[in-house]
Structures are given as C-alpha cells and as structure tokens.
Amino acid sequence: MSTPTPLDHRLRALLCTMPKAELHIHIEGSLEPELIFALARRNGVALPYASVDALRAAYAFTDLQSFLDIYYAGASVLLKEDDFHDMAWAYFQRAAADRVVHAELFFDPQTHTDRGVPFAVVIQGLARACARARAELGISSRLILCFLRHLSEEAAFATLEQALPFRQHFIGVGLDSSERGHPPEKFARVFARCRELGLLAVAHAGEEGPPAYIWNALDVLHVQRIDHGVRCLEDPALVQRLAVVGVPLTVCPLSNVKLRVFKTLADHNLPALLAAGLCATVNSDDPAYFGGYINENFVQTFAALPQLTRQHAYTLARNSFKASFAPPEDKARWMTALDAAFAARPPA
Ligand code: ADE
Ligand code: ZN
C-alpha cells in the first residue's frame, strides 16, 4: 500500500478555520463513551461494558445495522431533560472549536419514547442546548425530527402527533435507521402530512440502499436534501437530475468508511460527486462512533484524496451554507465570512 502524502499545512489550516455549516449530525451519535458512562452513573443505568475503553473497543462495525445496534444501546442512558441538554451542549462546544457557525441536528424521538421517555423531555432538553449555543457560542442551529424507518408508518404518525405541540422547536423531518428493505415510499403518507404542516423534509437515501431509493425520496417524499446519496453515481440519469435541480447531498466520509460503504477514504467518491456538479457537503453523521467531528472529516478526506484542493474546500463550505435551511440573510453573512477566511490565507 502506498503511503499517502501529508496534507499541506496551509490547506489543513484553511479547512479547520473556514466557517462552515454542519447539516448531517445525529445528536445521539455525538454521545461520547465518557458521557455515556457519566449519564449511566447519574441515572443508575447498568451498562453491559466494564469501562469506557471496553465500550470503545466494541465500535468495530461491519455495516449500518451492526452500528445501529450499538448506537441505540448507547442512547439508553438518556432519561432526563438535562441528559439531552448535556449531550447537545457537548456537541455544540466541539462544533464551535471546528468553526461550525450553523448546525442542523437530527434527533430520533422514537429511540426514547419507546423506552418511556416523554417526547417533551427530549425536545425541551435539546431546544435548551440550542438556545444556549446561540447565546454563549454564537452558533445558529435547527432541529430535524427523524422517523426510524425500520418502524411502521403508524408509529411515525403517532410520533408526529406527539411532536406537534412542540412545532416551534423543529423545522423539518428526516428518515433514518436501517435503509435496506425500508424504502422511502413506506412513509409517503407521513411525509405528505408533514408537507401540509409546512415542515421541511430530508431523507437518508443511497447510503447502503440503491439509487431507486434516492429517486423515491425525491419523487415520493419530495425531500429538499438527500442524506448521504453517494450511490447516486451508479445512475447517470439520477446524477443529471440532482445536478440540474441542485439537490444537496450531505456526505459523511468517515461514516462511509466505518460502515464499509467505501473500503478506504482514498476510494471515496466525493471528488467525483463534485466533478459531476453536485451540491455535496461534508458532515460527521455520528462523530462519537466514527472517529471524528466535522474538521476531522475534512482533514482526513483531503489527506486521503490529494486531488481535492483549496478550491474544493471553498466549494464544500459554500455548499454547506447554500444547502442549509437558514434564512438568506444569515447565509449571505456566513458566505462573506468564508470569503474573508480565504482572503486571509492566500495560496502560496
Ligand atoms: N442513524 C444514525 N446514523 C445513521 C446512518 N448513518 N444511517 C442511517 N441511520 C442512522
Ligand atoms: Zn446519518
């Protein structure tokens, strides 16, 4: 195996200091083993692992399902409003260090309500952390409620009902969990109802699932963005559609390698997605499980793929703002800050 050339230190500095938005982060996937153990102690929850190191050692995944089994088990320590607040606050502090100025957080209410935790406890804890991130870190954020696609349409409708009294706290809905065998059209009626309610929509598609799932996320669920979407390159007509309409893809390179969508980062198709004119962005997915937050995703991906340049870094950061659900005036301000960050670090 050839040794990768080290990432140019100026490009690394630019990647780490440029302002950016994170659009694909499952907040439960930011739960670090140390916090899992602290919350287990605080709540008197027994864990099937003797130590933080033993838990971390279990993070050897072979595919999406093998990850999800451990991810849902980790979330079992979340019981009180403060637990949800503390988890999201820890994420926001990490995000601030990575120059994230705007974050759109996925949360999985069914993972908690199915254990008897009220929906209100989940969303009020998260919303409090979002308000604190704005006040203390200057980070803008939004919440996106994800339906678990391995559960039924009926369960998704029940979750929507529970969520509606808290409508002011979330801007849209998403679709996550086990992709294969659970196509977007399973949730056609739920997403139609969400659209009537004025909610925005996104969906995981084309992570492990085929390009047909991306087509149906667009044509049946009418999503504004595709989460992952990396398998779109298998279907040239789909690439054409995504490019012409400018549908953003929230790509998560470290996740894709940990879940074996690509063998290594050097095999990742991010350069090809950009070359095809797609609005790709870089995100962390479940950073506590996949070995890094957003800057680690940028740095490791650029190090592994030397064809990615300063210009690509700019495009990816700009795409993150363009693809966000933030108001136009915020987007314009962040893009100006992005230009300033690049002007402050001219090419050699
Ligand atoms: N839930 C958390 N991370 C996920 C992923 N990468 N794909 C599907 N569902 C998820
Ligand atoms: Zn995801």
mmCIF file of C-alpha atoms and ligand atoms in Angstrom:
data_model
loop_
_atom_site.group_PDB
_atom_site.id
_atom_site.type_symbol
_atom_site.label_atom_id
_atom_site.label_comp_id
_atom_site.label_asym_id
_atom_site.label_seq_id
_atom_site.Cartn_x
_atom_site.Cartn_y
_atom_site.Cartn_z
ATOM 1 C CA MET A 1 0.000 0.000 0.000
ATOM 2 C CA SER A 2 1.392 3.444 -0.903
ATOM 3 C CA THR A 3 1.856 5.979 1.899
ATOM 4 C CA PRO A 4 -0.457 8.990 1.462
ATOM 5 C CA THR A 5 1.278 12.348 1.022
ATOM 6 C CA PRO A 6 0.799 14.530 4.117
ATOM 7 C CA LEU A 7 -1.833 17.225 3.855
ATOM 8 C CA ASP A 8 -0.313 20.621 3.099
ATOM 9 C CA HIS A 9 -0.311 22.560 6.379
ATOM 10 C CA ARG A 10 -1.868 25.657 4.777
ATOM 11 C CA LEU A 11 -4.735 23.651 3.342
ATOM 12 C CA ARG A 12 -5.222 21.937 6.710
ATOM 13 C CA ALA A 13 -5.351 25.328 8.456
ATOM 14 C CA LEU A 14 -7.888 26.580 5.947
ATOM 15 C CA LEU A 15 -10.099 23.511 6.357
ATOM 16 C CA CYS A 16 -10.046 23.898 10.135
ATOM 17 C CA THR A 17 -10.582 27.640 10.327
ATOM 18 C CA MET A 18 -13.037 28.252 7.490
ATOM 19 C CA PRO A 19 -16.593 28.877 8.709
ATOM 20 C CA LYS A 20 -18.926 26.015 7.849
ATOM 21 C CA ALA A 21 -22.368 24.548 8.453
ATOM 22 C CA GLU A 22 -22.984 21.004 9.618
ATOM 23 C CA LEU A 23 -26.152 19.536 8.075
ATOM 24 C CA HIS A 24 -25.903 15.840 8.920
ATOM 25 C CA ILE A 25 -25.296 15.093 12.576
ATOM 26 C CA HIS A 26 -27.401 12.675 14.628
ATOM 27 C CA ILE A 27 -27.219 14.222 18.056
ATOM 28 C CA GLU A 28 -27.427 10.774 19.673
ATOM 29 C CA GLY A 29 -24.372 9.907 17.578
ATOM 30 C CA SER A 30 -22.372 12.614 19.355
ATOM 31 C CA LEU A 31 -22.684 10.772 22.670
ATOM 32 C CA GLU A 32 -19.074 10.026 23.610
ATOM 33 C CA PRO A 33 -18.329 6.901 25.689
ATOM 34 C CA GLU A 34 -17.218 9.101 28.618
ATOM 35 C CA LEU A 35 -20.597 10.848 28.632
ATOM 36 C CA ILE A 36 -22.437 7.523 28.251
ATOM 37 C CA PHE A 37 -20.695 6.309 31.422
ATOM 38 C CA ALA A 38 -21.291 9.601 33.281
ATOM 39 C CA LEU A 39 -25.008 9.566 32.419
ATOM 40 C CA ALA A 40 -25.300 5.851 33.290
ATOM 41 C CA ARG A 41 -23.869 6.631 36.738
ATOM 42 C CA ARG A 42 -26.104 9.696 37.187
ATOM 43 C CA ASN A 43 -29.239 7.756 36.192
ATOM 44 C CA GLY A 44 -28.414 4.395 37.747
ATOM 45 C CA VAL A 45 -28.434 2.619 34.375
ATOM 46 C CA ALA A 46 -26.427 -0.619 34.151
ATOM 47 C CA LEU A 47 -24.212 -0.884 31.060
ATOM 48 C CA PRO A 48 -23.068 -4.172 29.541
ATOM 49 C CA TYR A 49 -19.488 -2.777 29.309
ATOM 50 C CA ALA A 50 -16.959 -2.627 32.162
ATOM 51 C CA SER A 51 -15.254 0.583 31.060
ATOM 52 C CA VAL A 52 -15.075 3.410 28.541
ATOM 53 C CA ASP A 53 -12.267 1.538 26.799
ATOM 54 C CA ALA A 54 -14.324 -1.661 26.610
ATOM 55 C CA LEU A 55 -17.213 0.272 25.090
ATOM 56 C CA ARG A 56 -14.957 1.988 22.575
ATOM 57 C CA ALA A 57 -13.466 -1.377 21.668
ATOM 58 C CA ALA A 58 -16.952 -2.542 20.636
ATOM 59 C CA TYR A 59 -17.046 0.150 17.931
ATOM 60 C CA ALA A 60 -15.943 -2.194 15.140
ATOM 61 C CA PHE A 61 -18.742 -2.127 12.612
ATOM 62 C CA THR A 62 -19.291 -4.264 9.541
ATOM 63 C CA ASP A 63 -22.291 -2.403 8.119
ATOM 64 C CA LEU A 64 -25.049 0.053 9.040
ATOM 65 C CA GLN A 65 -27.063 -2.422 11.132
ATOM 66 C CA SER A 66 -24.071 -3.501 13.226
ATOM 67 C CA PHE A 67 -23.560 0.175 14.095
ATOM 68 C CA LEU A 68 -27.228 0.899 14.793
ATOM 69 C CA ASP A 69 -27.439 -1.924 17.351
ATOM 70 C CA ILE A 70 -24.695 -0.285 19.466
ATOM 71 C CA TYR A 71 -25.930 3.260 18.800
ATOM 72 C CA TYR A 72 -29.441 2.518 20.115
ATOM 73 C CA ALA A 73 -27.953 0.747 23.166
ATOM 74 C CA GLY A 74 -25.777 3.817 23.904
ATOM 75 C CA ALA A 75 -28.842 6.072 23.866
ATOM 76 C CA SER A 76 -30.403 4.051 26.719
ATOM 77 C CA VAL A 77 -28.653 6.283 29.299
ATOM 78 C CA LEU A 78 -30.667 9.326 28.165
ATOM 79 C CA LEU A 79 -33.600 9.709 30.531
ATOM 80 C CA LYS A 80 -33.940 13.307 31.784
ATOM 81 C CA GLU A 81 -34.203 16.685 30.110
ATOM 82 C CA ASP A 82 -30.724 17.564 31.432
ATOM 83 C CA ASP A 83 -29.274 14.472 29.731
ATOM 84 C CA PHE A 84 -30.485 15.672 26.321
ATOM 85 C CA HIS A 85 -29.263 19.169 27.066
ATOM 86 C CA ASP A 86 -25.825 17.958 28.202
ATOM 87 C CA MET A 87 -25.396 15.744 25.138
ATOM 88 C CA ALA A 88 -26.238 18.551 22.699
ATOM 89 C CA TRP A 89 -24.235 21.132 24.639
ATOM 90 C CA ALA A 90 -21.158 18.888 24.465
ATOM 91 C CA TYR A 91 -21.670 18.680 20.675
ATOM 92 C CA PHE A 92 -22.014 22.440 20.300
ATOM 93 C CA GLN A 93 -18.762 23.034 22.179
ATOM 94 C CA ARG A 94 -16.949 20.629 19.826
ATOM 95 C CA ALA A 95 -18.653 22.237 16.822
ATOM 96 C CA ALA A 96 -17.559 25.732 17.901
ATOM 97 C CA ALA A 97 -13.952 24.514 18.056
ATOM 98 C CA ASP A 98 -14.366 23.293 14.437
ATOM 99 C CA ARG A 99 -15.668 26.721 13.295
ATOM 100 C CA VAL A 100 -19.221 25.452 12.751
ATOM 101 C CA VAL A 101 -21.409 28.561 12.658
ATOM 102 C CA HIS A 102 -24.666 26.746 11.882
ATOM 103 C CA ALA A 103 -25.781 23.186 12.691
ATOM 104 C CA GLU A 104 -28.916 21.262 11.750
ATOM 105 C CA LEU A 105 -29.298 18.467 14.286
ATOM 106 C CA PHE A 106 -31.159 15.222 13.671
ATOM 107 C CA PHE A 107 -32.809 13.609 16.651
ATOM 108 C CA ASP A 108 -34.544 10.212 16.899
ATOM 109 C CA PRO A 109 -37.521 10.630 19.273
ATOM 110 C CA GLN A 110 -38.734 7.042 18.866
ATOM 111 C CA THR A 111 -35.465 5.751 20.341
ATOM 112 C CA HIS A 112 -36.514 7.482 23.548
ATOM 113 C CA THR A 113 -40.314 7.457 23.571
ATOM 114 C CA ASP A 114 -40.249 3.667 23.025
ATOM 115 C CA ARG A 115 -38.320 3.450 26.356
ATOM 116 C CA GLY A 116 -40.933 5.563 28.135
ATOM 117 C CA VAL A 117 -39.134 8.920 27.908
ATOM 118 C CA PRO A 118 -41.730 11.583 27.048
ATOM 119 C CA PHE A 119 -41.285 13.479 23.769
ATOM 120 C CA ALA A 120 -41.354 16.737 25.765
ATOM 121 C CA VAL A 121 -38.296 15.698 27.790
ATOM 122 C CA VAL A 122 -36.304 15.012 24.614
ATOM 123 C CA ILE A 123 -37.139 18.164 22.702
ATOM 124 C CA GLN A 124 -37.058 20.568 25.628
ATOM 125 C CA GLY A 125 -33.564 19.404 26.595
ATOM 126 C CA LEU A 126 -32.337 19.763 23.009
ATOM 127 C CA ALA A 127 -34.031 23.129 22.479
ATOM 128 C CA ARG A 128 -32.420 24.478 25.668
ATOM 129 C CA ALA A 129 -28.982 23.475 24.367
ATOM 130 C CA CYS A 130 -29.732 25.158 21.022
ATOM 131 C CA ALA A 131 -30.670 28.410 22.782
ATOM 132 C CA ARG A 132 -27.519 28.210 24.905
ATOM 133 C CA ALA A 133 -25.358 27.573 21.811
ATOM 134 C CA ARG A 134 -26.749 30.753 20.264
ATOM 135 C CA ALA A 135 -26.253 32.816 23.445
ATOM 136 C CA GLU A 136 -22.848 31.545 24.561
ATOM 137 C CA LEU A 137 -21.157 30.350 21.357
ATOM 138 C CA GLY A 138 -22.886 32.372 18.634
ATOM 139 C CA ILE A 139 -23.883 29.127 16.876
ATOM 140 C CA SER A 140 -27.134 29.103 14.922
ATOM 141 C CA SER A 141 -28.974 25.769 14.940
ATOM 142 C CA ARG A 142 -32.162 23.965 13.971
ATOM 143 C CA LEU A 143 -33.664 20.605 14.943
ATOM 144 C CA ILE A 144 -34.889 17.979 12.446
ATOM 145 C CA LEU A 145 -37.074 15.139 13.741
ATOM 146 C CA CYS A 146 -36.156 11.802 12.172
ATOM 147 C CA PHE A 147 -38.546 8.899 11.823
ATOM 148 C CA LEU A 148 -36.991 5.456 12.292
ATOM 149 C CA ARG A 149 -37.627 3.687 9.008
ATOM 150 C CA HIS A 150 -37.406 0.166 10.489
ATOM 151 C CA LEU A 151 -40.568 1.003 12.465
ATOM 152 C CA SER A 152 -44.061 1.278 10.972
ATOM 153 C CA GLU A 153 -45.841 4.114 9.212
ATOM 154 C CA GLU A 154 -48.331 4.034 12.083
ATOM 155 C CA ALA A 155 -45.550 4.582 14.636
ATOM 156 C CA ALA A 156 -44.261 7.531 12.584
ATOM 157 C CA PHE A 157 -47.750 9.091 12.558
ATOM 158 C CA ALA A 158 -48.002 8.625 16.355
ATOM 159 C CA THR A 159 -44.617 10.349 16.774
ATOM 160 C CA LEU A 160 -45.748 13.235 14.591
ATOM 161 C CA GLU A 161 -48.822 13.649 16.815
ATOM 162 C CA GLN A 162 -46.633 13.789 19.927
ATOM 163 C CA ALA A 163 -44.365 16.322 18.247
ATOM 164 C CA LEU A 164 -46.982 18.819 17.103
ATOM 165 C CA PRO A 165 -47.362 20.638 20.453
ATOM 166 C CA PHE A 166 -43.625 21.426 20.081
ATOM 167 C CA ARG A 167 -43.829 22.502 16.439
ATOM 168 C CA GLN A 168 -41.900 25.724 17.167
ATOM 169 C CA HIS A 169 -38.812 23.736 18.160
ATOM 170 C CA PHE A 170 -38.173 21.840 14.906
ATOM 171 C CA ILE A 171 -38.112 22.874 11.278
ATOM 172 C CA GLY A 172 -38.467 19.608 9.459
ATOM 173 C CA VAL A 173 -38.474 15.836 9.360
ATOM 174 C CA GLY A 174 -35.988 13.215 8.219
ATOM 175 C CA LEU A 175 -35.805 9.470 7.702
ATOM 176 C CA ASP A 176 -33.018 7.343 9.169
ATOM 177 C CA SER A 177 -32.096 3.916 10.612
ATOM 178 C CA SER A 178 -31.894 0.641 8.641
ATOM 179 C CA GLU A 179 -32.133 1.600 4.980
ATOM 180 C CA ARG A 180 -32.234 -1.709 3.104
ATOM 181 C CA GLY A 181 -35.747 -3.141 2.948
ATOM 182 C CA HIS A 182 -37.318 0.102 4.190
ATOM 183 C CA PRO A 183 -37.730 2.265 1.070
ATOM 184 C CA PRO A 184 -38.858 5.906 1.237
ATOM 185 C CA GLU A 185 -42.321 5.106 -0.168
ATOM 186 C CA LYS A 186 -43.140 3.274 3.102
ATOM 187 C CA PHE A 187 -43.509 6.794 4.576
ATOM 188 C CA ALA A 188 -45.236 8.531 1.654
ATOM 189 C CA ARG A 189 -48.365 9.455 3.644
ATOM 190 C CA VAL A 190 -46.469 10.654 6.729
ATOM 191 C CA PHE A 191 -44.266 12.930 4.643
ATOM 192 C CA ALA A 192 -47.316 14.210 2.735
ATOM 193 C CA ARG A 193 -48.897 15.179 6.067
ATOM 194 C CA CYS A 194 -45.635 16.828 7.177
ATOM 195 C CA ARG A 195 -45.603 18.869 3.969
ATOM 196 C CA GLU A 196 -49.167 20.023 4.646
ATOM 197 C CA LEU A 197 -47.961 21.151 8.061
ATOM 198 C CA GLY A 198 -45.239 23.255 6.424
ATOM 199 C CA LEU A 199 -42.373 21.079 7.598
ATOM 200 C CA LEU A 200 -39.217 20.750 5.509
ATOM 201 C CA ALA A 201 -38.112 17.243 4.564
ATOM 202 C CA VAL A 202 -34.884 15.327 4.133
ATOM 203 C CA ALA A 203 -34.171 11.589 3.978
ATOM 204 C CA HIS A 204 -31.258 9.211 4.194
ATOM 205 C CA ALA A 205 -31.046 7.509 0.807
ATOM 206 C CA GLY A 206 -28.311 5.880 -1.233
ATOM 207 C CA GLU A 207 -26.084 5.185 1.780
ATOM 208 C CA GLU A 208 -26.494 1.401 1.605
ATOM 209 C CA GLY A 209 -29.706 1.482 -0.435
ATOM 210 C CA PRO A 210 -29.873 1.625 -4.256
ATOM 211 C CA PRO A 211 -30.322 4.711 -6.464
ATOM 212 C CA ALA A 212 -34.077 3.876 -6.643
ATOM 213 C CA TYR A 213 -34.335 4.983 -3.001
ATOM 214 C CA ILE A 214 -32.912 8.397 -3.960
ATOM 215 C CA TRP A 215 -35.396 8.734 -6.833
ATOM 216 C CA ASN A 216 -38.264 7.899 -4.471
ATOM 217 C CA ALA A 217 -37.037 10.215 -1.723
ATOM 218 C CA LEU A 218 -37.235 12.982 -4.352
ATOM 219 C CA ASP A 219 -40.396 11.970 -6.211
ATOM 220 C CA VAL A 220 -42.483 10.406 -3.434
ATOM 221 C CA LEU A 221 -41.303 12.160 -0.257
ATOM 222 C CA HIS A 222 -40.402 15.445 -2.038
ATOM 223 C CA VAL A 223 -37.325 15.991 0.110
ATOM 224 C CA GLN A 224 -35.223 19.141 -0.161
ATOM 225 C CA ARG A 225 -31.936 17.329 0.552
ATOM 226 C CA ILE A 226 -30.599 13.782 0.379
ATOM 227 C CA ASP A 227 -28.579 12.481 3.325
ATOM 228 C CA HIS A 228 -25.551 10.524 2.060
ATOM 229 C CA GLY A 229 -26.710 9.862 -1.525
ATOM 230 C CA VAL A 230 -23.275 8.567 -2.511
ATOM 231 C CA ARG A 231 -24.705 5.668 -4.530
ATOM 232 C CA CYS A 232 -26.270 8.164 -6.978
ATOM 233 C CA LEU A 233 -23.203 7.802 -9.201
ATOM 234 C CA GLU A 234 -24.457 4.348 -10.215
ATOM 235 C CA ASP A 235 -27.272 6.045 -12.167
ATOM 236 C CA PRO A 236 -26.292 8.777 -14.681
ATOM 237 C CA ALA A 237 -29.907 9.953 -15.119
ATOM 238 C CA LEU A 238 -30.159 10.444 -11.365
ATOM 239 C CA VAL A 239 -26.905 12.418 -11.283
ATOM 240 C CA GLN A 240 -28.306 14.626 -14.033
ATOM 241 C CA ARG A 241 -31.498 15.207 -12.035
ATOM 242 C CA LEU A 242 -29.608 16.017 -8.811
ATOM 243 C CA ALA A 243 -27.268 18.372 -10.651
ATOM 244 C CA VAL A 244 -29.930 20.229 -12.639
ATOM 245 C CA VAL A 245 -32.217 20.739 -9.639
ATOM 246 C CA GLY A 246 -29.249 21.400 -7.324
ATOM 247 C CA VAL A 247 -30.374 18.879 -4.707
ATOM 248 C CA PRO A 248 -27.782 18.934 -1.907
ATOM 249 C CA LEU A 249 -26.132 15.734 -0.681
ATOM 250 C CA THR A 250 -24.977 15.632 2.939
ATOM 251 C CA VAL A 251 -21.956 13.356 2.587
ATOM 252 C CA CYS A 252 -20.232 11.796 5.630
ATOM 253 C CA PRO A 253 -16.851 10.365 4.576
ATOM 254 C CA LEU A 254 -15.618 8.839 7.867
ATOM 255 C CA SER A 255 -19.030 7.241 8.426
ATOM 256 C CA ASN A 256 -18.939 5.723 4.945
ATOM 257 C CA VAL A 257 -15.608 4.053 5.647
ATOM 258 C CA LYS A 258 -16.551 2.839 9.156
ATOM 259 C CA LEU A 259 -19.781 1.321 7.790
ATOM 260 C CA ARG A 260 -17.948 -0.087 4.756
ATOM 261 C CA VAL A 261 -19.756 1.833 2.069
ATOM 262 C CA PHE A 262 -16.209 2.551 0.780
ATOM 263 C CA LYS A 263 -13.174 0.458 1.637
ATOM 264 C CA THR A 264 -10.941 3.432 2.424
ATOM 265 C CA LEU A 265 -11.157 7.229 2.278
ATOM 266 C CA ALA A 266 -8.938 7.101 -0.805
ATOM 267 C CA ASP A 267 -11.780 5.206 -2.513
ATOM 268 C CA HIS A 268 -14.449 7.748 -1.554
ATOM 269 C CA ASN A 269 -16.390 9.287 -4.444
ATOM 270 C CA LEU A 270 -16.510 12.850 -3.058
ATOM 271 C CA PRO A 271 -14.226 14.165 -5.847
ATOM 272 C CA ALA A 272 -16.476 12.532 -8.448
ATOM 273 C CA LEU A 273 -19.618 13.964 -6.860
ATOM 274 C CA LEU A 274 -18.098 17.453 -7.041
ATOM 275 C CA ALA A 275 -16.825 16.895 -10.573
ATOM 276 C CA ALA A 276 -20.389 15.946 -11.588
ATOM 277 C CA GLY A 277 -21.519 19.382 -10.422
ATOM 278 C CA LEU A 278 -23.456 18.105 -7.395
ATOM 279 C CA CYS A 279 -24.012 20.245 -4.320
ATOM 280 C CA ALA A 280 -22.089 17.961 -1.961
ATOM 281 C CA THR A 281 -21.289 18.883 1.639
ATOM 282 C CA VAL A 282 -19.056 17.267 4.283
ATOM 283 C CA ASN A 283 -20.523 16.221 7.638
ATOM 284 C CA SER A 284 -19.830 13.949 10.597
ATOM 285 C CA ASP A 285 -23.010 11.778 10.882
ATOM 286 C CA ASP A 286 -22.240 10.107 14.262
ATOM 287 C CA PRO A 287 -18.902 11.586 15.299
ATOM 288 C CA ALA A 288 -18.564 9.772 18.634
ATOM 289 C CA TYR A 289 -18.780 6.437 16.808
ATOM 290 C CA PHE A 290 -16.942 7.127 13.563
ATOM 291 C CA GLY A 291 -13.693 8.668 14.746
ATOM 292 C CA GLY A 292 -14.128 12.363 14.234
ATOM 293 C CA TYR A 293 -16.102 15.560 14.141
ATOM 294 C CA ILE A 294 -16.524 17.697 11.045
ATOM 295 C CA ASN A 295 -12.963 19.039 10.793
ATOM 296 C CA GLU A 296 -11.567 15.536 11.174
ATOM 297 C CA ASN A 297 -13.805 14.538 8.245
ATOM 298 C CA PHE A 298 -12.442 17.399 6.144
ATOM 299 C CA VAL A 299 -8.790 16.865 7.091
ATOM 300 C CA GLN A 300 -8.725 13.084 6.720
ATOM 301 C CA THR A 301 -10.662 13.179 3.441
ATOM 302 C CA PHE A 302 -8.439 15.844 1.881
ATOM 303 C CA ALA A 303 -5.336 13.974 3.112
ATOM 304 C CA ALA A 304 -6.533 10.741 1.507
ATOM 305 C CA LEU A 305 -7.623 12.363 -1.755
ATOM 306 C CA PRO A 306 -4.851 14.699 -2.982
ATOM 307 C CA GLN A 307 -6.965 15.745 -5.984
ATOM 308 C CA LEU A 308 -9.078 17.763 -3.519
ATOM 309 C CA THR A 309 -7.775 21.322 -3.486
ATOM 310 C CA ARG A 310 -8.252 24.687 -1.842
ATOM 311 C CA GLN A 311 -10.965 25.401 -4.430
ATOM 312 C CA HIS A 312 -12.845 22.262 -3.375
ATOM 313 C CA ALA A 313 -12.594 23.321 0.275
ATOM 314 C CA TYR A 314 -14.210 26.628 -0.638
ATOM 315 C CA THR A 315 -16.936 24.940 -2.683
ATOM 316 C CA LEU A 316 -17.762 22.492 0.110
ATOM 317 C CA ALA A 317 -18.043 25.213 2.755
ATOM 318 C CA ARG A 318 -20.091 27.399 0.430
ATOM 319 C CA ASN A 319 -22.344 24.435 -0.414
ATOM 320 C CA SER A 320 -22.942 23.882 3.311
ATOM 321 C CA PHE A 321 -24.423 27.364 3.626
ATOM 322 C CA LYS A 322 -26.310 27.180 0.337
ATOM 323 C CA ALA A 323 -27.856 23.818 1.321
ATOM 324 C CA SER A 324 -28.800 24.889 4.833
ATOM 325 C CA PHE A 325 -32.314 25.800 5.945
ATOM 326 C CA ALA A 326 -31.107 29.091 7.426
ATOM 327 C CA PRO A 327 -32.569 32.452 6.334
ATOM 328 C CA PRO A 328 -30.963 34.103 3.269
ATOM 329 C CA GLU A 329 -29.500 36.968 5.305
ATOM 330 C CA ASP A 330 -27.641 34.508 7.571
ATOM 331 C CA LYS A 331 -26.362 32.594 4.545
ATOM 332 C CA ALA A 332 -25.078 35.810 2.964
ATOM 333 C CA ARG A 333 -23.276 36.810 6.194
ATOM 334 C CA TRP A 334 -21.595 33.400 6.519
ATOM 335 C CA MET A 335 -20.527 33.420 2.861
ATOM 336 C CA THR A 336 -18.912 36.825 3.383
ATOM 337 C CA ALA A 337 -17.073 35.403 6.410
ATOM 338 C CA LEU A 338 -15.996 32.450 4.260
ATOM 339 C CA ASP A 339 -14.570 34.783 1.617
ATOM 340 C CA ALA A 340 -12.694 36.662 4.359
ATOM 341 C CA ALA A 341 -11.243 33.413 5.732
ATOM 342 C CA PHE A 342 -9.890 32.536 2.267
ATOM 343 C CA ALA A 343 -8.596 36.065 1.639
ATOM 344 C CA ALA A 344 -6.746 35.947 4.974
ATOM 345 C CA ARG A 345 -4.918 32.776 3.874
ATOM 346 C CA PRO A 346 -3.932 33.336 0.215
ATOM 347 C CA PRO A 347 -2.372 30.462 -1.757
ATOM 348 C CA ALA A 348 1.404 30.203 -1.527
HETATM 349 N N1 ADE B 1 -28.846 6.847 12.350
HETATM 350 C C1 ADE B 1 -27.692 7.317 12.836
HETATM 351 N N2 ADE B 1 -26.735 7.280 11.918
HETATM 352 C C2 ADE B 1 -27.290 6.761 10.798
HETATM 353 C C3 ADE B 1 -26.820 6.486 9.493
HETATM 354 N N3 ADE B 1 -25.553 6.708 9.126
HETATM 355 N N4 ADE B 1 -27.678 5.943 8.606
HETATM 356 C C4 ADE B 1 -28.941 5.690 8.958
HETATM 357 N N5 ADE B 1 -29.434 5.950 10.158
HETATM 358 C C5 ADE B 1 -28.612 6.481 11.079
HETATM 359 ZN ZN ZN B 2 -26.994 9.834 9.127
#
